[in-house]
C-alpha positions as semicolon CSV with decimal commas, in nm:
position;residue;x (nm);y (nm);z (nm)
1;X;11,179;4,885;15,746
2;X;11,248;5,178;15,519
3;X;11,521;5,174;15,256
4;X;11,820;5,361;15,407
5;X;11,872;5,532;15,071
6;X;11,515;5,660;15,084
7;X;11,562;5,794;15,437
8;X;11,886;5,969;15,334
9;X;11,723;6,126;15,025
10;X;11,382;6,208;15,183
11;X;11,431;6,299;15,549
12;X;11,138;6,543;15,548
13;X;10,897;6,273;15,428
14;X;11,016;6,039;15,701
15;X;10,983;6,313;15,965
16;X;10,627;6,380;15,843
17;X;10,543;6,007;15,873
18;X;10,684;5,995;16,227
19;X;10,471;6,294;16,325
20;X;10,159;6,167;16,146
21;X;10,179;5,831;16,323
22;X;10,269;5,977;16,661
23;X;10,606;5,802;16,674
24;X;10,925;5,931;16,838
25;X;11,210;5,795;16,623
26;X;11,495;6,031;16,531
27;X;11,573;6,098;16,167
28;X;11,846;6,340;16,275
29;X;12,033;6,069;16,461
30;X;12,005;5,840;16,159
31;X;12,146;6,108;15,927
32;X;12,428;6,182;16,170
33;X;12,529;5,817;16,193
34;X;12,486;5,770;15,820
35;X;12,732;6,053;15,754
36;X;12,975;5,900;16,004
37;X;12,943;5,566;15,826
38;X;13,018;5,716;15,487
39;X;13,315;5,910;15,627
40;X;13,458;5,592;15,780
41;X;13,400;5,404;15,453
42;X;13,587;5,672;15,260
43;X;13,880;5,650;15,501
44;X;13,883;5,270;15,491
45;X;13,869;5,266;15,111
46;X;14,157;5,516;15,095
47;X;14,371;5,312;15,336
48;X;14,298;4,986;15,155
49;X;14,390;5,146;14,822
50;X;14,716;5,267;14,979
51;X;14,785;4,920;15,121
52;X;14,729;4,755;14,785
53;X;14,956;5,005;14,608
54;X;15,238;4,992;14,864
55;X;15,218;4,611;14,889
56;X;15,304;4,593;14,521
57;X;15,592;4,835;14,575
58;X;15,723;4,623;14,866
59;X;15,712;4,311;14,651
60;X;15,901;4,487;14,370
61;X;16,168;4,622;14,605
62;X;16,220;4,283;14,768
63;X;16,254;4,129;14,424
64;X;16,521;4,388;14,344
65;X;16,713;4,293;14,662
66;X;16,613;4,594;14,871
67;X;16,475;4,591;15,226
68;X;16,171;4,827;15,237
69;X;16,155;4,830;15,618
70;X;15,988;5,172;15,644
71;X;15,710;5,077;15,404
72;X;15,652;4,747;15,589
73;X;15,629;4,932;15,919
74;X;15,388;5,180;15,764
75;X;15,166;4,902;15,626
76;X;15,148;4,736;15,965
77;X;15,016;5,063;16,103
78;X;14,773;5,094;15,809
79;X;14,642;4,740;15,867
80;X;14,593;4,815;16,237
81;X;14,403;5,134;16,148
82;X;14,185;4,948;15,895
83;X;14,088;4,694;16,162
84;X;13,997;4,973;16,404
85;X;13,785;5,143;16,139
86;X;13,616;4,815;16,042
87;X;13,523;4,761;16,407
88;X;13,391;5,115;16,430
89;X;13,197;5,065;16,106
90;X;13,025;4,757;16,248
91;X;12,924;4,953;16,557
92;X;12,786;5,240;16,350
93;X;12,595;5,005;16,119
94;X;12,449;4,828;16,424
95;X;12,328;5,163;16,560
96;X;12,188;5,257;16,219
97;X;11,997;4,931;16,195
98;X;11,851;4,980;16,543
99;X;11,727;5,326;16,444
100;X;11,581;5,190;16,120
101;X;11,381;4,940;16,326
102;X;11,205;5,231;16,496
103;X;11,126;5,431;16,181
104;X;10,759;5,372;16,085
105;X;10,627;5,300;15,740
106;X;10,507;5,599;15,539
107;X;10,130;5,639;15,499
108;X;10,003;5,603;15,143
109;X;9,895;5,937;14,986
110;X;9,531;5,822;14,991
111;X;9,530;5,786;15,371
112;X;9,339;6,072;15,540
113;X;9,539;6,290;15,777
114;X;9,416;6,273;16,134
115;X;9,501;6,190;16,492
116;X;9,220;5,971;16,622
117;X;8,915;5,753;16,539
118;X;8,706;6,061;16,466
119;X;8,927;6,128;16,164
120;X;8,877;5,784;16,007
121;X;8,662;5,776;15,693
122;X;8,359;5,550;15,669
123;X;8,389;5,396;15,323
124;X;8,065;5,194;15,327
125;X;7,806;5,038;15,556
126;X;7,639;4,704;15,495
127;X;7,301;4,593;15,622
128;X;7,068;4,754;15,874
129;X;7,094;4,783;16,248
130;X;6,903;4,497;16,413
131;X;6,567;4,600;16,555
132;X;6,405;4,432;16,856
133;X;6,063;4,455;17,019
134;X;6,233;4,391;17,353
135;X;6,538;4,525;17,536
136;X;6,837;4,332;17,393
137;X;7,071;4,174;17,646
138;X;7,449;4,223;17,635
139;X;7,650;3,919;17,532
140;X;7,791;3,861;17,881
141;X;7,439;3,810;18,019
142;X;7,342;3,587;17,724
143;X;7,656;3,378;17,758
144;X;7,599;3,332;18,129
145;X;7,229;3,244;18,105
146;X;7,289;2,990;17,826
147;X;7,600;2,852;18,002
148;X;7,814;2,886;17,689
149;X;8,070;3,146;17,805
150;X;8,237;3,125;18,145
151;X;8,453;3,420;18,248
152;X;8,484;3,317;18,613
153;X;8,637;2,976;18,545
154;X;8,861;3,122;18,276
155;X;8,986;3,366;18,536
156;X;9,052;3,078;18,775
157;X;9,265;2,911;18,509
158;X;9,459;3,206;18,363
159;X;9,354;3,533;18,526
160;X;9,140;3,826;18,421
161;X;9,054;3,902;18,059
162;X;9,066;3,541;17,947
163;X;8,761;3,354;17,821
164;X;8,634;2,997;17,831
165;X;8,370;2,874;17,587
166;X;8,184;2,555;17,666
167;X;7,903;2,339;17,531
168;X;7,736;2,500;17,232
169;X;7,958;2,806;17,283
170;X;8,267;2,595;17,211
171;X;8,088;2,438;16,914
172;X;8,004;2,786;16,783
173;X;8,373;2,883;16,797
174;X;8,470;2,567;16,608
175;X;8,194;2,624;16,352
176;X;8,310;2,979;16,282
177;X;8,671;2,867;16,233
178;X;8,574;2,586;15,997
179;X;8,334;2,808;15,804
180;X;8,589;3,084;15,750
181;X;8,865;2,846;15,644
182;X;8,628;2,678;15,398
183;X;8,528;3,012;15,243
184;X;8,882;3,142;15,212
185;X;9,030;2,821;15,072
186;X;8,748;2,712;14,841
187;X;8,603;3,045;14,729
188;X;8,888;3,296;14,764
189;X;9,185;3,080;14,663
190;X;9,399;3,088;14,980
191;X;9,625;2,798;15,077
192;X;9,558;2,678;15,430
193;X;9,848;2,659;15,676
194;X;9,853;2,526;16,032
195;X;10,142;2,724;16,187
196;X;10,322;2,706;16,522
197;X;10,187;2,927;16,799
198;X;10,539;3,032;16,897
199;X;10,769;3,255;16,694
200;X;11,133;3,349;16,739
201;X;11,265;3,703;16,771
202;X;11,366;3,728;16,404
203;X;11,013;3,647;16,291
204;X;10,856;3,897;16,530
205;X;11,102;4,162;16,411
206;X;11,031;4,079;16,049
207;X;10,662;4,162;16,075
208;X;10,720;4,471;16,288
209;X;10,598;4,363;16,632
210;X;10,952;4,402;16,763
211;X;11,110;4,607;16,895
212;X;10,822;4,853;16,931
213;X;10,555;4,624;17,080
214;X;10,766;4,385;17,287
215;X;10,599;4,480;17,615
216;X;10,261;4,384;17,467
217;X;10,379;4,035;17,376
218;X;10,390;3,718;17,586
219;X;10,754;3,606;17,592
220;X;10,906;3,271;17,687
221;X;11,227;3,406;17,837
222;X;11,433;3,085;17,852
223;X;11,411;3,024;17,476
224;X;11,339;3,384;17,370
225;X;11,023;3,271;17,190
226;X;10,700;3,471;17,172
227;X;10,340;3,355;17,174
228;X;10,215;3,485;16,841
229;X;9,984;3,790;16,853
230;X;9,835;3,680;16,518
231;X;9,901;3,420;16,248
232;X;10,031;3,710;16,038
233;X;10,368;3,648;16,204
234;X;10,427;3,285;16,097
235;X;10,250;3,327;15,762
236;X;10,457;3,630;15,658
237;X;10,775;3,458;15,770
238;X;10,705;3,149;15,560
239;X;10,928;3,308;15,294
240;X;11,174;3,493;15,518
241;X;11,512;3,519;15,349
242;X;11,384;3,376;15,019
243;X;11,374;3,493;14,658
244;X;11,040;3,384;14,510
245;X;10,999;3,310;14,140
246;X;10,795;3,596;13,997
247;X;10,563;3,363;13,809
248;X;10,448;3,218;14,145
249;X;10,304;3,550;14,261
250;X;10,059;3,631;14,398
251;X;10,072;3,390;14,692
252;X;9,771;3,374;14,925
253;X;9,781;3,203;15,266
254;X;9,521;3,159;15,539
255;X;9,557;3,012;15,886
256;X;9,363;2,969;16,204
257;X;9,556;3,035;16,523
258;X;9,507;3,135;16,883
259;X;9,637;3,488;16,936
260;X;9,802;3,620;17,251
261;X;9,837;3,986;17,351
262;X;9,929;4,128;17,689
263;X;9,822;4,476;17,578
264;X;10,017;4,623;17,866
265;X;9,894;4,975;17,796
266;X;9,525;4,881;17,775
267;X;9,433;4,771;18,126
268;X;9,090;4,901;18,229
269;X;8,994;4,994;17,874
270;X;8,687;4,832;17,724
271;X;8,742;4,503;17,910
272;X;8,383;4,391;17,982
273;X;8,295;4,048;17,849
274;X;8,452;3,956;17,516
275;X;8,535;4,313;17,415
276;X;8,904;4,280;17,499
277;X;9,074;3,956;17,599
278;X;9,435;3,839;17,616
279;X;9,382;3,519;17,418
280;X;9,145;3,491;17,124
281;X;9,095;3,295;16,804
282;X;9,131;3,435;16,454
283;X;9,154;3,323;16,094
284;X;9,424;3,529;15,923
285;X;9,483;3,614;15,557
286;X;9,828;3,701;15,417
287;X;9,928;3,792;15,062
288;X;10,265;3,818;14,885
289;X;10,222;4,028;14,571
290;X;10,409;4,253;14,327
291;X;10,431;4,627;14,398
292;X;10,226;4,704;14,086
293;X;9,924;4,508;14,210
294;X;9,935;4,555;14,586
295;X;9,663;4,819;14,618
296;X;9,420;4,626;14,400
297;X;9,505;4,325;14,617
298;X;9,424;4,530;14,928
299;X;9,075;4,604;14,798
300;X;9,014;4,236;14,720
301;X;9,145;4,143;15,067
302;X;8,883;4,370;15,222
303;X;8,612;4,210;15,009
304;X;8,725;3,864;15,125
305;X;8,680;3,971;15,488
306;X;8,345;4,135;15,407
307;X;8,218;3,812;15,253
308;X;8,239;3,649;15,595
309;X;8,039;3,921;15,770
310;X;7,778;3,932;15,494
311;X;7,735;3,555;15,505
312;X;7,684;3,578;15,882
313;X;7,425;3,852;15,831
314;X;7,600;4,100;16,058
315;X;7,561;4,475;16,024
316;X;7,907;4,625;15,965
317;X;8,100;4,921;15,830
318;X;8,434;4,963;15,655
319;X;8,663;5,241;15,782
320;X;8,969;5,383;15,608
321;X;9,206;5,460;15,895
322;X;9,365;5,802;15,925
323;X;9,739;5,852;15,968
324;X;9,722;5,866;16,347
325;X;9,534;5,535;16,364
326;X;9,763;5,345;16,127
327;X;9,984;5,076;16,275
328;X;10,360;5,121;16,286
329;X;10,415;4,896;15,981
330;X;10,109;4,971;15,765
331;X;10,098;5,206;15,468
332;X;9,719;5,184;15,439
333;X;9,457;5,002;15,643
334;X;9,083;4,937;15,643
335;X;8,907;4,832;15,963
336;X;8,583;4,635;15,959
337;X;8,353;4,704;16,255
338;X;8,044;4,504;16,351
339;X;7,750;4,656;16,533
340;X;7,680;4,556;16,893
341;X;7,302;4,599;16,941
342;X;7,309;4,577;17,321
343;X;7,613;4,802;17,369
344;X;7,499;5,034;17,089
345;X;7,845;5,077;16,943
346;X;8,082;4,953;16,677
347;X;8,340;4,682;16,751
348;X;8,644;4,624;16,531
349;X;8,669;4,264;16,407
350;X;8,911;4,288;16,116
351;X;9,201;4,503;15,994
352;X;9,319;4,473;15,633
353;X;9,658;4,634;15,573
354;X;9,907;4,690;15,293
355;X;10,260;4,705;15,429
356;X;10,415;4,760;15,084
357;X;10,780;4,643;15,111
358;X;10,820;4,744;15,478
359;X;10,793;4,391;15,620
360;X;10,968;4,236;15,321
361;X;11,281;4,447;15,384
362;X;11,291;4,346;15,749
363;X;11,236;3,979;15,666
364;X;11,442;3,968;15,344
365;X;11,155;3,851;15,120
366;X;11,215;3,921;14,750
367;X;11,098;3,797;14,413
368;X;11,266;3,774;14,074
369;X;11,034;3,916;13,805
370;X;11,196;3,702;13,534
371;X;11,506;3,480;13,500
372;X;11,821;3,693;13,501
373;X;11,645;4,005;13,631
374;X;11,736;4,177;13,958
375;X;11,542;4,057;14,262
376;X;11,291;4,305;14,410
377;X;11,115;4,318;14,743
378;X;10,759;4,183;14,746
379;X;10,468;4,371;14,895
380;X;10,296;4,198;15,188
381;X;9,935;4,236;15,298
382;X;9,740;4,089;15,582
383;X;9,387;4,087;15,708
384;X;9,177;3,892;15,954
385;X;8,873;3,722;15,830
386;X;8,763;3,779;16,112
387;X;8,859;3,784;16,483
388;X;8,621;3,558;16,673
389;X;8,548;3,719;17,014
390;X;8,379;4,033;16,888
391;X;8,220;3,843;16,599
392;X;8,063;3,616;16,860
393;X;7,951;3,929;17,050
394;X;7,767;4,047;16,739
395;X;7,617;3,702;16,673
396;X;7,489;3,654;17,028
397;X;7,341;4,003;17,045
398;X;7,207;4,018;16,688
399;X;7,044;3,674;16,686
400;X;6,904;3,672;17,041
401;X;6,535;3,600;17,090
402;X;6,280;3,734;17,334
403;X;6,291;3,414;17,539
404;X;6,668;3,436;17,591
405;X;6,780;3,192;17,323
406;X;7,011;3,258;17,027
407;X;6,938;3,162;16,668
408;X;7,238;3,023;16,481
409;X;7,319;3,220;16,161
410;X;7,186;2,995;15,881
411;X;7,527;2,969;15,713
412;X;7,670;2,811;16,030
413;X;7,399;2,549;16,084
414;X;7,582;2,283;15,873
415;X;7,894;2,344;16,082
416;X;7,690;2,310;16,403
417;X;7,570;1,957;16,315
418;X;7,233;2,101;16,218
419;X;7,172;2,289;16,542
420;X;6,963;2,599;16,469
421;X;6,905;2,728;16,818
422;X;7,132;2,774;17,118
423;X;6,921;2,726;17,430
């Protein structure tokens, strides 16, 4: 969340961020409550000062043999008033905190202003669009003909927009996960974590999914747990409430996890095949870094994700998202899109974001630059490297052959027990 002092001192900047991101939070209500809070604090401080002063007078008068009954009666009234004001202060601070939870992060100055995908900036494109001397099939036809993706049986098990991989399709999923984890741990220096697939409300709030996106999450009501929408949630919350030694930064973590998203507002949108599903697999990357290095770290995070796509030989582009496309919590974000030859369009497979100290404030994650120095909030970053469903779309469609088979990207052959062709 934003620093309340920043909101108080820069309301126009916060209003501009709300408008740029298409949010609806109220800065005016925050300022109104903040002024009420300060007024109550002033009154409480004045009453407590009076109580301290008069208490000394009462003690002196009693010592002198006097009975200061009026002052005692007055102090009882003052104590009652202080308790009332303390209760009111807690209510106001609770309301302030709830408003803060709905104030979005401010876009970085380098983020282009815009309202939709057409305003994103293409930073670079890698590779060439695949060319075929035949009409390429969409991945849903390939998956069905090779018996490696089964949407019907997945629907029987869980409902629409779920997917079931089987045979060499399941092996391809496993190969991709293993390959990505190997690259990120051995080449890029991330520490692998195997996290829970459930997270509590505090964790989901810490990374910014709650309260804004609660209707898009799968919730276990009895225990108030949530199926994680991404491993970003458990990885970021590894250090919730901690003060990290500055000499341990930066910290890099990677994790595979299933991801669950109801996407309540997305029904009917782009749901054919693997384009949009409610459960999918992803290898996530999370960084804890100092504020001075976070934007260099963002660029290296993007390169780490690009390494995967380049190794797989997939045509992709890197987009710098405009203000209207930024997530609630992000200050700056790059999306990586792969090309779908059969659908003739780009599909997002990775988002690499710098949240600055937005998540760290919500989750209470700080670092101490040096012994004896004041603790500061870390900057957190996350990126996927990369989401599997649409990556598999690009692989199946890019590496398909005229006779309906699919060549395995060479880098994955060792992870497929030497299998070079899916047939």
